[in-house]
């Protein structure tokens, strides 16, 4: 039992380290994306809302594209770490599948930073894979919420619902022949907004929020598991 308790303590410390790294990484990613948006706002004002998010990583479009691309890599690393920690918790087959698809999502986000829109076809393949994978990830998280050993807390569940709606909307707007979104029609009206770009921005923010909420959920589960084992060990003495 001493060895079991020691192993559980080490696992808790490991998860605590991963959670701290996730929060730190998500903060860096949020600062990077916000900085990219602020710099582009100086050029085009509120029309930045109608700008596709991946254009911020276009090295021919903006001189600060490296900030946005680094932010993507950091955000992808956050998702990757959170899903590796979920895989180590071993909470059931739902969580196992969620962790596997989440690791794939994290890799796709990292590759979107490595292959921005300048590398057109690699970027389209990776971004389409990311979009489809997020739909599956959100669906699994929503389904896992009704599992006894759920890895998704209620905040993660609600964020997953919003993410599922946004991702599904983007899937229906995607042109599957080109693996890209058709440009919005340009109207010469003052209040014109592009639904596709707004949904892309929503998806970007939801992914970062989901990562933070999920990290907090993993921290809570790791603490509860450690406390349960400690209490069981104390009662058996």
Backbone as numpy.savetxt, mean C-alpha at the origin, in Angstrom:
# Nx Ny Nz CAx CAy CAz Cx Cy Cz
8.88 -24.93 27.89 8.06 -23.72 27.89 8.92 -22.46 27.89
10.07 -22.51 28.60 10.97 -21.36 28.62 11.45 -21.02 27.21
11.76 -22.07 26.46 12.23 -21.86 25.09 11.12 -21.29 24.22
9.89 -21.78 24.41 8.75 -21.26 23.64 8.51 -19.79 23.94
8.57 -19.44 25.23 8.35 -18.05 25.62 9.45 -17.15 25.08
10.67 -17.65 25.09 11.78 -16.87 24.56 11.63 -16.65 23.06
11.21 -17.69 22.34 10.99 -17.56 20.90 9.88 -16.57 20.59
8.80 -16.63 21.40 7.70 -15.69 21.19 8.13 -14.26 21.47
8.98 -14.09 22.51 9.49 -12.76 22.82 10.34 -12.21 21.67
11.16 -13.09 21.09 11.98 -12.67 19.96 11.11 -12.31 18.77
10.04 -13.06 18.54 9.12 -12.76 17.43 8.43 -11.42 17.67
8.07 -11.15 18.94 7.42 -9.87 19.24 8.39 -8.72 18.98
9.64 -8.87 19.39 10.65 -7.84 19.13 10.85 -7.65 17.64
10.82 -8.75 16.90 10.99 -8.68 15.45 9.84 -7.90 14.81
8.61 -8.20 15.23 7.45 -7.50 14.68 7.46 -6.03 15.08
7.91 -5.74 16.29 7.99 -4.34 16.74 8.97 -3.56 15.87
10.11 -4.19 15.54 11.08 -3.56 14.65 10.48 -3.30 13.28
9.77 -4.28 12.73 9.15 -4.13 11.42 8.11 -3.02 11.43
7.30 -2.97 12.49 6.26 -1.93 12.58 6.90 -0.54 12.61
7.97 -0.38 13.39 8.66 0.91 13.43 9.20 1.29 12.06
9.78 0.31 11.35 10.29 0.56 10.01 9.17 0.95 9.05
8.01 0.32 9.20 6.86 0.63 8.34 6.39 2.06 8.57
6.24 2.45 9.83 5.80 3.82 10.15 6.80 4.85 9.64
8.09 4.55 9.84 9.12 5.47 9.37 9.12 5.55 7.85
9.01 4.40 7.19 8.98 4.39 5.73 7.76 5.08 5.16
6.59 4.84 5.77 5.37 5.48 5.30 5.45 7.00 5.46
6.09 7.45 6.55 6.26 8.89 6.76 7.15 9.49 5.68
8.24 8.80 5.36 9.13 9.28 4.30 8.41 9.30 2.96
7.61 8.24 2.68 6.86 8.18 1.42 5.84 9.31 1.33
5.14 9.57 2.43 4.13 10.64 2.44 4.79 12.00 2.22
5.95 12.23 2.85 6.67 13.49 2.65 7.12 13.62 1.21
7.61 12.52 0.63 8.07 12.55 -0.75 6.95 12.86 -1.74
5.80 12.19 -1.57 4.66 12.44 -2.46 4.15 13.87 -2.29
4.03 14.31 -1.03 3.54 15.68 -0.76 4.48 16.71 -1.35
5.78 16.47 -1.25 6.76 17.39 -1.83 6.62 17.45 -3.34
6.44 16.30 -3.97 6.28 16.25 -5.43 5.03 17.02 -5.86
3.94 16.83 -5.12 2.69 17.53 -5.45 2.86 19.03 -5.24
3.51 19.43 -4.15 3.69 20.85 -3.86 4.54 21.53 -4.93
5.58 20.84 -5.38 6.43 21.42 -6.43 5.68 21.56 -7.74
4.86 20.55 -8.07 4.08 20.63 -9.31 2.96 21.65 -9.20
2.43 21.83 -7.99 1.39 22.85 -7.77 1.91 24.24 -8.09
3.20 24.46 -7.85 3.80 25.77 -8.14 3.77 26.05 -9.63
3.74 24.99 -10.46 3.76 25.17 -11.91 2.37 25.26 -12.52
1.45 24.39 -12.08 0.14 24.32 -12.75 -1.02 24.58 -11.80
-0.77 24.87 -10.55 -1.85 25.19 -9.62 -2.72 23.98 -9.31
-4.02 24.23 -9.17 -4.95 23.17 -8.80 -5.16 22.14 -9.89
-4.66 22.42 -11.08 -4.75 21.43 -12.15 -3.90 20.19 -11.86
-3.12 20.25 -10.79 -2.36 19.06 -10.39 -3.29 17.90 -10.06
-4.54 18.23 -9.69 -5.53 17.18 -9.42 -5.84 16.39 -10.69
-5.77 17.07 -11.83 -6.05 16.40 -13.11 -4.80 15.75 -13.71
-3.69 15.81 -12.99 -2.46 15.21 -13.48 -2.35 13.77 -12.98
-2.09 12.84 -13.87 -1.91 11.45 -13.46 -0.73 11.32 -12.51
-0.89 10.51 -11.50 0.15 10.40 -10.48 1.48 9.92 -11.05
1.45 9.02 -12.03 2.71 8.50 -12.56 3.47 9.53 -13.38
2.80 10.62 -13.80 3.52 11.68 -14.50 4.51 12.40 -13.59
4.25 12.35 -12.27 5.18 12.97 -11.33 6.52 12.23 -11.29
6.53 10.98 -11.77 7.77 10.21 -11.85 8.41 10.23 -13.22
7.87 11.06 -14.13 8.39 11.15 -15.49 9.60 12.08 -15.50
10.76 11.53 -15.80 11.99 12.32 -15.76 12.03 13.39 -16.85
11.25 13.22 -17.92 11.20 14.23 -18.97 10.15 15.29 -18.68
9.27 15.03 -17.71 8.20 15.98 -17.41 8.57 16.91 -16.26
9.17 16.36 -15.23 9.53 17.17 -14.07 10.94 16.86 -13.62
11.65 17.88 -13.20 13.04 17.72 -12.78 13.15 17.06 -11.40
12.02 16.98 -10.67 12.04 16.38 -9.34 11.39 14.99 -9.33
11.43 14.33 -10.48 10.79 13.01 -10.60 11.43 12.00 -9.64
12.71 12.17 -9.36 13.40 11.20 -8.50 12.79 11.17 -7.09
12.23 12.30 -6.63 11.60 12.34 -5.31 10.38 11.44 -5.28
9.55 11.54 -6.31 8.34 10.71 -6.37 8.69 9.24 -6.53
9.68 8.93 -7.36 10.05 7.53 -7.59 10.66 6.90 -6.34
11.46 7.66 -5.61 12.00 7.15 -4.34 10.86 6.91 -3.35
9.86 7.80 -3.36 8.70 7.63 -2.47 7.97 6.34 -2.78
7.83 6.01 -4.06 7.20 4.75 -4.45 7.99 3.56 -3.93
9.30 3.62 -4.06 10.14 2.51 -3.59 10.02 2.33 -2.08
9.99 3.44 -1.37 9.86 3.38 0.10 8.49 2.84 0.49
7.44 3.32 -0.19 6.08 2.83 0.10 5.97 1.34 -0.19
6.57 0.90 -1.30 6.56 -0.53 -1.62 7.29 -1.35 -0.57
8.40 -0.81 -0.06 9.14 -1.50 0.99 8.32 -1.61 2.27
7.53 -0.57 2.56 6.64 -0.60 3.74 5.64 -1.75 3.63
5.00 -1.86 2.46 4.02 -2.93 2.26 4.71 -4.29 2.36
5.89 -4.38 1.76 6.64 -5.64 1.78 6.96 -6.07 3.21
7.43 -5.15 4.03 7.77 -5.46 5.43 6.53 -5.86 6.23
5.43 -5.14 6.02 4.22 -5.46 6.78 3.70 -6.84 6.43
3.81 -7.22 5.16 3.31 -8.52 4.75 4.23 -9.66 5.16
5.53 -9.40 5.22 6.46 -10.41 5.73 6.17 -10.68 7.21
5.92 -9.62 7.97 5.59 -9.80 9.39 4.27 -10.53 9.55
3.29 -10.25 8.68 2.02 -10.96 8.73 2.22 -12.44 8.41
3.09 -12.73 7.46 3.37 -14.12 7.10 3.98 -14.88 8.28
4.82 -14.20 9.06 5.47 -14.83 10.20 4.51 -15.06 11.37
3.42 -14.29 11.41 2.45 -14.47 12.50 1.64 -15.76 12.35
1.45 -16.22 11.11 0.76 -17.49 10.85 -0.63 -17.53 11.51
-1.52 -16.66 11.02 -2.85 -16.55 11.61 -3.92 -17.35 10.87
-3.54 -18.12 9.87 -4.53 -18.90 9.13 -4.35 -18.75 7.64
-5.12 -19.53 6.88 -4.92 -19.54 5.43 -5.31 -18.23 4.78
-6.34 -17.51 5.32 -6.71 -16.22 4.76 -5.55 -15.24 4.88
-4.96 -15.18 6.07 -3.83 -14.28 6.31 -2.61 -14.69 5.49
-2.44 -15.99 5.30 -1.32 -16.48 4.49 -1.45 -15.99 3.04
-2.65 -16.14 2.47 -2.88 -15.68 1.11 -2.75 -14.16 1.02
-3.27 -13.46 2.05 -3.19 -12.00 2.09 -1.73 -11.55 2.11
-0.90 -12.24 2.91 0.51 -11.89 3.00 1.22 -12.12 1.66
0.90 -13.23 1.00 1.55 -13.55 -0.28 1.21 -12.51 -1.35
-0.07 -12.18 -1.47 -0.47 -11.19 -2.48 0.05 -9.81 -2.09
0.14 -9.54 -0.77 0.67 -8.26 -0.31 2.15 -8.10 -0.63
2.90 -9.18 -0.51 4.32 -9.15 -0.88 4.46 -8.83 -2.37
3.59 -9.41 -3.19 3.60 -9.13 -4.62 3.26 -7.66 -4.89
2.27 -7.13 -4.15 1.90 -5.71 -4.29 3.09 -4.82 -3.94
3.77 -5.14 -2.84 4.93 -4.35 -2.44 6.02 -4.35 -3.50
6.28 -5.51 -4.09 7.28 -5.61 -5.15 6.87 -4.78 -6.37
5.57 -4.79 -6.69 5.09 -4.01 -7.84 5.28 -2.52 -7.61
5.01 -2.05 -6.38 5.18 -0.62 -6.07 6.66 -0.24 -6.18
7.54 -1.09 -5.67 8.97 -0.82 -5.78 9.38 -0.74 -7.24
8.88 -1.68 -8.07 9.24 -1.70 -9.49 8.65 -0.51 -10.24
7.51 0.02 -9.77 6.96 1.23 -10.41 7.88 2.42 -10.18
8.59 2.42 -9.04 9.58 3.46 -8.81 10.84 3.25 -9.63
11.20 1.97 -9.83 12.38 1.65 -10.63 12.12 1.90 -12.11
10.88 1.56 -12.58 10.49 1.75 -13.98 9.36 2.77 -14.05
9.67 4.06 -14.00 8.62 5.08 -14.13 8.06 5.10 -15.54
7.21 6.04 -15.81 6.48 6.06 -17.08 7.41 6.27 -18.28
8.65 6.70 -18.05 9.62 6.81 -19.15 9.87 5.46 -19.80
9.88 4.40 -18.97 10.01 3.03 -19.49 8.59 2.51 -19.71
8.01 2.86 -20.85 6.57 2.77 -21.03 6.01 1.37 -20.80
6.50 0.36 -21.54 5.89 -0.96 -21.43 6.19 -1.66 -20.12
7.42 -1.60 -19.61 7.63 -2.17 -18.26 6.76 -1.50 -17.21
6.60 -0.17 -17.34 5.76 0.55 -16.38 4.30 0.13 -16.49
3.82 -0.04 -17.70 2.42 -0.45 -17.89 2.18 -1.85 -17.33
3.10 -2.76 -17.58 2.95 -4.12 -17.07 2.96 -4.15 -15.54
3.90 -3.42 -14.95 4.02 -3.41 -13.49 2.83 -2.71 -12.85
2.41 -1.57 -13.41 1.30 -0.82 -12.82 -0.02 -1.58 -12.96
-0.21 -2.29 -14.08 -1.41 -3.10 -14.25 -1.41 -4.27 -13.27
-0.26 -4.90 -13.09 -0.13 -5.99 -12.11 -0.44 -5.47 -10.71
0.07 -4.28 -10.41 -0.20 -3.67 -9.11 -1.70 -3.43 -8.91
-2.35 -2.90 -9.93 -3.77 -2.58 -9.83 -4.61 -3.83 -9.57
-4.36 -4.88 -10.35 -5.11 -6.13 -10.18 -4.80 -6.75 -8.82
-3.54 -6.70 -8.42 -3.14 -7.29 -7.13 -3.78 -6.55 -5.95
-3.92 -5.22 -6.05 -4.55 -4.48 -4.95 -6.03 -4.85 -4.80
-6.70 -5.08 -5.94 -8.10 -5.51 -5.86 -8.19 -6.82 -5.08
-7.30 -7.77 -5.41 -7.29 -9.06 -4.71 -6.92 -8.88 -3.24
-5.92 -8.03 -2.97 -5.47 -7.81 -1.60 -6.59 -7.22 -0.74
-7.26 -6.20 -1.26 -8.36 -5.59 -0.50 -9.50 -6.58 -0.29
-9.79 -7.38 -1.32 -10.86 -8.37 -1.20 -10.52 -9.41 -0.13
-9.27 -9.88 -0.11 -8.86 -10.85 0.90 -8.91 -10.26 2.30
-8.54 -9.00 2.41 -8.57 -8.34 3.72 -10.00 -8.18 4.21
-10.91 -7.83 3.30 -12.33 -7.72 3.67 -12.87 -9.08 4.09
-12.51 -10.12 3.35 -12.95 -11.48 3.69 -12.34 -11.95 5.00
-11.08 -11.60 5.23 -10.37 -12.04 6.43 -10.96 -11.40 7.70
-11.61 -10.26 7.54 -12.20 -9.57 8.69 -13.23 -10.44 9.40
-13.86 -11.35 8.67 -14.89 -12.23 9.23 -14.31 -13.57 9.68
-12.98 -13.66 9.65 -12.30 -14.85 10.15 -12.02 -14.68 11.64
-11.98 -15.78 12.37 -11.78 -15.72 13.83 -10.42 -15.12 14.17
-9.39 -15.54 13.45 -8.03 -15.02 13.69 -7.70 -13.94 12.67
-8.55 -12.95 12.57 -8.39 -11.93 11.54 -7.15 -11.08 11.78
-6.42 -10.82 10.70 -5.26 -9.93 10.76 -5.64 -8.51 10.40
-6.91 -8.29 10.03 -7.38 -6.97 9.61 -8.32 -6.41 10.66
-7.89 -5.33 11.30 -8.74 -4.66 12.28 -9.85 -3.90 11.56
-10.77 -3.34 12.34 -11.86 -2.59 11.73 -11.38 -1.38 10.93
-10.39 -0.60 11.44 -9.88 0.49 10.59 -9.31 -0.01 9.27
-8.57 -1.13 9.31 -8.02 -1.70 8.08 -9.14 -2.17 7.17
-10.19 -2.73 7.77 -11.34 -3.21 7.00 -12.01 -2.06 6.24
-12.26 -0.95 6.92 -12.93 0.18 6.27 -12.04 0.80 5.19
-10.74 0.89 5.46 -9.82 1.41 4.44 -9.77 0.46 3.25
-9.84 -0.85 3.53 -9.84 -1.84 2.45 -11.09 -1.72 1.58
-12.22 -1.42 2.21 -13.46 -1.21 1.44 -13.30 -0.04 0.49
-12.74 1.07 1.01 -12.51 2.25 0.16 -11.51 1.92 -0.95
-10.45 1.18 -0.57 -9.46 0.80 -1.57 -10.02 -0.12 -2.63
-10.89 -1.04 -2.21 -11.50 -1.96 -3.17 -12.37 -1.20 -4.17
-13.11 -0.21 -3.67 -13.96 0.60 -4.56 -13.10 1.38 -5.55
-12.03 2.02 -5.04 -11.16 2.82 -5.91 -10.44 1.93 -6.93
-9.90 0.81 -6.47 -9.17 -0.09 -7.38 -10.09 -0.69 -8.43
-11.29 -1.10 -8.01 -12.24 -1.67 -8.97 -12.64 -0.64 -10.00
-12.83 0.61 -9.55 -13.16 1.68 -10.50 -12.06 1.88 -11.53
-10.81 1.79 -11.09 -9.69 1.95 -12.02 -9.59 0.77 -12.97
-9.91 -0.43 -12.50 -9.89 -1.62 -13.36 -10.88 -1.45 -14.51
-12.06 -0.91 -14.21 -13.07 -0.72 -15.26 -12.70 0.41 -16.20
-11.89 1.38 -15.72 -11.47 2.49 -16.59 -10.23 2.16 -17.41
-9.57 1.06 -17.08 -8.34 0.70 -17.78 -8.62 0.18 -19.18
-7.83 0.64 -20.14 -7.90 0.12 -21.50 -7.01 -1.12 -21.57
-7.62 -2.30 -21.63 -6.87 -3.54 -21.55 -6.10 -3.85 -22.83
-6.37 -3.12 -23.91 -5.61 -3.31 -25.15 -4.23 -2.65 -25.05
-4.19 -1.52 -24.35 -2.92 -0.79 -24.21 -2.34 -0.91 -22.80
-3.11 -1.51 -21.88 -2.72 -1.58 -20.47 -2.46 -0.18 -19.91
-3.27 0.77 -20.35 -3.13 2.15 -19.89 -4.51 2.79 -19.84
-4.58 3.96 -19.22 -5.84 4.69 -19.13 -5.94 5.65 -20.30
-7.14 5.71 -20.88 -7.38 6.67 -21.94 -7.39 8.07 -21.34
-6.80 9.05 -22.02 -6.78 10.41 -21.48 -8.19 10.98 -21.37
-8.38 11.80 -20.37 -9.68 12.44 -20.20 -9.90 13.45 -21.32
-11.16 13.62 -21.69 -11.49 14.63 -22.68 -11.28 16.01 -22.06
-10.66 16.88 -22.83 -10.36 18.22 -22.33 -11.49 19.16 -22.74
-12.16 19.71 -21.74 -13.21 20.69 -21.99 -12.69 22.05 -21.52
-13.05 23.07 -22.23 -12.60 24.41 -21.87 -13.57 25.02 -20.86
-13.70 24.34 -19.76 -14.54 24.84 -18.68 -13.69 24.95 -17.44
-14.00 25.89 -16.61 -13.18 26.20 -15.45 -13.22 25.09 -14.41
-14.35 24.42 -14.28 -14.53 23.44 -13.21 -14.41 22.01 -13.70
-13.63 21.78 -14.74 -13.48 20.43 -15.26 -12.50 19.63 -14.40
-12.93 18.43 -13.99 -12.06 17.53 -13.25 -12.14 16.15 -13.89
-11.01 15.47 -13.90 -10.92 14.15 -14.51 -11.14 13.09 -13.43
-12.17 12.27 -13.59 -12.51 11.25 -12.60 -11.38 10.23 -12.47
-10.76 9.88 -13.61 -9.71 8.87 -13.59 -8.52 9.32 -12.75
-8.07 10.56 -12.93 -6.90 11.04 -12.19 -7.22 11.21 -10.71
-8.44 11.66 -10.41 -8.84 11.80 -9.01 -8.86 10.43 -8.33
-9.35 9.41 -9.05 -9.36 8.06 -8.50 -7.94 7.54 -8.29
-7.03 7.88 -9.20 -5.63 7.49 -9.04 -5.02 8.12 -7.80
-5.33 9.39 -7.57 -4.83 10.07 -6.36 -5.42 9.43 -5.11
-6.71 9.09 -5.17 -7.35 8.44 -4.03 -6.68 7.09 -3.75
-6.40 6.34 -4.80 -5.74 5.03 -4.65 -4.37 5.18 -4.00
-3.61 6.19 -4.42 -2.28 6.42 -3.85 -2.35 6.69 -2.35
-3.27 7.56 -1.95 -3.41 7.91 -0.53 -3.96 6.75 0.29
-4.89 5.98 -0.29 -5.48 4.85 0.42 -4.42 3.79 0.69
-3.53 3.54 -0.27 -2.47 2.55 -0.08 -1.59 2.92 1.11
-1.22 4.20 1.21 -0.37 4.64 2.33 -1.12 4.53 3.66
-2.40 4.93 3.68 -3.20 4.81 4.90 -3.37 3.34 5.30
-3.61 2.49 4.30 -3.77 1.06 4.58 -2.52 0.48 5.19
-1.37 0.90 4.68 -0.09 0.40 5.19 0.08 0.78 6.65
-0.22 2.02 7.01 -0.09 2.46 8.39 -1.06 1.73 9.31
-2.32 1.63 8.88 -3.32 0.94 9.70 -2.99 -0.53 9.87
-2.50 -1.14 8.82 -2.17 -2.56 8.88 -0.97 -2.81 9.79
0.00 -1.90 9.76 1.16 -2.02 10.65 0.72 -1.94 12.11
-0.19 -1.01 12.40 -0.70 -0.89 13.77 -1.47 -2.14 14.18
-2.21 -2.72 13.24 -2.95 -3.95 13.52 -2.01 -5.11 13.82
-0.92 -5.21 13.07 0.07 -6.27 13.30 0.71 -6.09 14.67
1.01 -4.86 15.03 1.59 -4.58 16.35 0.65 -5.05 17.46
-0.64 -4.77 17.29 -1.63 -5.17 18.32 -1.71 -6.68 18.43
-1.72 -7.38 17.29 -1.81 -8.84 17.31 -0.57 -9.46 17.95
0.61 -8.92 17.61 1.85 -9.45 18.18 1.87 -9.27 19.70
1.40 -8.13 20.19 1.35 -7.88 21.64 0.38 -8.84 22.31
-0.80 -9.01 21.70 -1.81 -9.90 22.28 -1.31 -11.34 22.34
-0.66 -11.79 21.28 -0.12 -13.16 21.27 0.95 -13.34 22.34
1.80 -12.35 22.52 2.85 -12.43 23.52 2.26 -12.43 24.93
1.24 -11.58 25.15 0.62 -11.51 26.47 -0.13 -12.80 26.80
-0.79 -13.38 25.81 -1.51 -14.64 26.04 -0.54 -15.77 26.41
0.57 -15.83 25.70 1.54 -16.88 26.01 2.17 -16.65 27.39
2.45 -15.39 27.72 3.02 -15.08 29.04 2.07 -15.43 30.15
0.79 -15.12 29.98 -0.22 -15.42 30.99 -0.38 -16.93 31.13
-0.39 -17.65 30.03 -0.50 -19.10 30.08 0.71 -19.70 30.79
1.89 -19.17 30.54 3.10 -19.67 31.19 3.05 -19.39 32.68
2.53 -18.22 33.08 2.44 -17.86 34.48 1.45 -18.76 35.22
0.34 -19.07 34.57 -0.70 -19.89 35.20 -0.27 -21.34 35.39
0.62 -21.81 34.53 1.05 -23.20 34.63 2.14 -23.41 35.65
2.74 -22.31 36.16 3.79 -22.46 37.17 3.21 -22.75 38.55
